[in-house]
XYZ file of C-alpha atoms in Angstrom:
249
model
C 33.484 43.243 34.853
C 35.566 41.437 32.453
C 33.240 40.715 29.043
C 32.167 37.251 28.985
C 33.523 35.796 25.827
C 31.156 33.072 23.439
C 32.010 31.299 20.361
C 30.803 32.538 17.318
C 30.204 29.343 15.141
C 26.724 29.174 14.638
C 25.727 31.679 16.773
C 23.825 35.069 15.946
C 23.908 38.524 17.552
C 22.286 38.850 21.335
C 19.917 41.850 20.315
C 18.822 39.774 17.485
C 17.710 36.978 19.725
C 16.461 39.269 22.016
C 14.022 40.690 19.275
C 13.111 37.087 17.931
C 11.797 36.543 21.575
C 9.965 39.599 21.461
C 11.336 40.767 24.620
C 12.089 44.366 22.530
C 12.460 45.341 19.166
C 17.052 45.358 17.993
C 17.351 49.157 19.147
C 15.112 48.810 22.317
C 17.383 45.461 22.972
C 21.071 47.252 22.666
C 19.611 49.854 24.992
C 19.168 47.005 27.610
C 22.654 45.590 27.048
C 23.900 49.092 27.191
C 22.414 49.182 30.481
C 23.931 45.790 31.701
C 20.744 44.609 32.354
C 21.186 41.868 29.851
C 22.974 38.517 31.545
C 24.151 35.457 29.586
C 25.095 32.178 31.653
C 25.260 34.349 34.456
C 27.955 37.039 33.073
C 26.394 40.873 32.379
C 26.514 41.586 28.057
C 27.278 45.069 27.129
C 29.112 44.700 23.979
C 26.931 44.869 21.089
C 29.101 42.307 18.615
C 28.348 39.249 21.295
C 26.938 36.373 19.574
C 25.054 33.724 21.422
C 23.624 30.285 20.638
C 19.806 30.692 22.069
C 19.353 27.143 22.586
C 22.581 26.547 24.160
C 23.210 29.551 26.039
C 20.773 31.257 29.044
C 19.720 34.534 28.827
C 17.878 36.755 30.973
C 16.555 40.128 31.286
C 16.381 41.920 34.277
C 16.641 38.583 35.912
C 14.065 36.583 33.900
C 14.987 33.933 31.723
C 14.710 34.152 27.880
C 13.172 30.853 26.808
C 15.014 29.028 23.892
C 13.335 29.125 20.711
C 11.308 26.071 20.671
C 8.747 24.491 18.091
C 7.142 22.533 21.140
C 3.641 23.668 22.543
C 2.936 24.872 25.947
C -0.486 25.263 27.392
C -2.644 25.499 30.377
C -5.441 24.248 30.941
C -8.074 24.572 33.494
C -9.946 21.608 33.756
C -13.016 21.179 35.009
C -14.154 18.604 37.527
C -15.639 15.609 35.772
C -13.260 15.479 33.381
C -10.872 12.576 33.414
C -7.014 13.373 32.735
C -6.376 11.215 29.942
C -6.687 11.883 25.895
C -8.769 8.882 25.607
C -10.709 7.251 28.386
C -11.688 3.590 27.395
C -14.851 3.818 29.098
C -16.200 7.073 27.153
C -16.463 9.540 30.208
C -15.506 13.071 29.392
C -11.540 13.610 28.689
C -8.942 15.415 27.670
C -9.622 15.366 24.135
C -11.916 18.026 23.743
C -9.803 20.374 24.308
C -7.008 20.079 22.146
C -9.748 19.080 19.198
C -8.772 20.505 15.606
C -4.600 20.848 16.840
C -2.331 19.164 14.341
C 0.418 18.623 17.333
C -0.072 15.421 19.333
C -0.391 17.389 22.919
C -0.136 15.503 26.551
C -0.739 16.148 30.266
C 1.756 16.319 32.501
C 0.889 14.428 35.880
C -2.614 14.052 36.787
C -5.682 15.520 38.465
C -8.364 13.635 40.013
C -11.850 13.072 37.847
C -13.157 15.118 41.004
C -10.261 17.728 41.058
C -10.283 20.898 39.105
C -7.884 23.513 38.574
C -4.376 23.518 36.804
C -3.017 21.401 34.213
C -0.021 21.300 31.674
C -0.478 20.217 28.056
C 2.802 20.017 25.942
C 4.514 17.749 23.442
C 7.947 18.536 24.983
C 8.683 15.247 26.106
C 12.049 16.141 28.039
C 10.567 19.137 30.489
C 7.297 16.808 30.967
C 9.885 13.755 32.416
C 11.631 16.732 34.568
C 8.285 18.311 35.933
C 7.001 14.961 36.905
C 10.061 13.235 38.458
C 10.193 13.222 41.991
C 14.005 14.271 42.172
C 13.095 17.924 41.179
C 10.240 18.401 43.878
C 7.975 20.412 42.405
C 5.469 21.957 44.504
C 2.135 22.220 44.058
C -0.660 24.715 45.532
C -3.896 23.672 45.952
C -7.382 25.235 47.436
C -9.266 22.993 49.358
C -13.072 23.335 50.639
C -13.081 20.732 53.508
C -15.571 19.956 56.577
C -15.439 21.104 59.943
C -12.952 24.071 61.259
C -9.691 24.232 61.123
C -7.315 24.739 63.937
C -4.200 26.979 63.373
C -2.190 24.550 64.529
C -3.188 22.174 61.665
C -0.399 23.823 59.636
C 2.318 22.381 62.012
C 0.873 18.950 62.439
C 0.499 18.788 58.505
C 4.510 20.172 58.042
C 6.183 18.134 60.370
C 4.181 15.049 58.586
C 1.820 12.347 59.198
C 1.690 9.099 58.488
C -0.316 7.189 55.965
C -0.973 3.753 54.868
C 1.866 4.186 52.072
C 4.585 6.198 53.839
C 4.845 9.423 55.616
C 3.514 12.571 54.101
C 3.681 16.294 54.714
C 2.672 19.824 53.117
C 5.545 22.632 52.260
C 3.420 25.209 53.519
C -0.127 25.438 54.863
C -2.639 28.443 55.318
C -6.333 28.751 56.598
C -8.241 31.162 54.256
C -11.465 31.066 55.589
C -14.213 29.240 58.368
C -17.752 29.591 58.859
C -20.657 27.016 58.737
C -18.693 24.151 59.545
C -16.362 24.334 56.750
C -13.269 25.630 56.274
C -11.225 27.078 53.140
C -7.638 26.556 53.070
C -4.157 26.371 50.778
C -1.549 24.276 50.614
C 1.822 23.299 49.104
C 2.844 20.108 48.364
C 5.496 18.463 45.919
C 4.482 14.868 46.857
C 2.588 13.166 44.109
C 1.272 10.000 45.254
C -2.188 8.971 43.999
C -5.377 11.057 45.860
C -2.141 12.880 48.334
C -4.061 15.838 49.486
C -7.442 14.385 49.663
C -6.005 11.561 52.009
C -3.571 14.149 54.162
C -6.942 16.252 55.075
C -9.225 12.945 55.266
C -6.255 11.856 57.593
C -6.615 14.539 59.969
C -10.263 15.001 60.197
C -11.383 17.414 57.684
C -12.218 15.425 54.505
C -12.487 17.344 51.234
C -15.480 18.612 49.843
C -13.958 20.732 47.021
C -10.724 20.869 45.465
C -9.144 22.858 42.882
C -4.979 22.958 41.685
C -4.181 26.585 41.430
C -0.398 26.009 41.104
C 2.614 24.085 39.609
C 5.609 25.183 40.366
C 6.397 28.892 39.143
C 3.318 28.871 37.134
C -0.646 29.753 38.161
C -4.327 29.726 37.345
C -4.895 33.270 38.065
C -8.249 34.199 36.280
C -8.347 31.367 33.970
C -11.877 30.076 33.188
C -12.851 26.863 34.021
C -12.482 24.761 30.890
C -10.597 27.172 28.727
C -6.847 26.776 28.044
C -4.019 29.240 27.119
C -0.602 28.928 25.895
C 2.555 29.804 28.518
C 3.963 33.290 28.421
C 7.626 33.735 27.501
C 8.214 34.515 31.043
C 6.372 31.490 32.132
C 7.606 29.224 29.964
C 11.505 30.923 31.041
C 10.582 30.094 34.933
C 9.730 26.711 34.029
C 12.728 25.738 32.468
C 14.575 27.529 35.640
C 12.624 25.310 37.423
C 13.817 21.956 36.422
C 17.318 23.097 35.337
C 16.749 22.934 31.266
């Protein structure tokens, strides 16, 4: 494969960029390049003298995006039930301000979670990323786990995938799995990219299985994992890279 060419103006050596991003030391980064494990803008780069613009150029190691350097904050919160998805609630209800108290940066949340829904919420001060994640054209899927009333039949997945008609128009899920059944209730998991108000609750209520408890466990490439309710953490380098990829940044 021919070596890709890059402009040197305002750029720095690729191995330095990798080291500053925390991928590996400069020497180890040079070894990664020599082994053909580093790509820039879709081209494998093995020449050590290559300079790149870490903001403009898309850099990957073993296929994973190395996000550009940024002064923005990217956080993942496991929102508890009973907390309103706003930074300042006029009615005095518990809100998100308690989780960011004492920080110098002004954070805002991406999208919303109902007050009675727990789970994954992104907090950031990156307006471009937040806009893209929330915009319907990017069709970012969210994953939910719901405890619902009744014994959910396996056939419900096909029904919801094909779509049903709600008061505000048709709606469908991208994926639906029954995880457990017992004592008049079922545990289900679903992916959906529609962002309309209370869409998951309304969908399941429409098909006769009202939601008892609802938790969002995924947002695009992000997963809640074992993050405890009411706690928050920074996104990892790989998570930020995957998130930027998901919206074309």
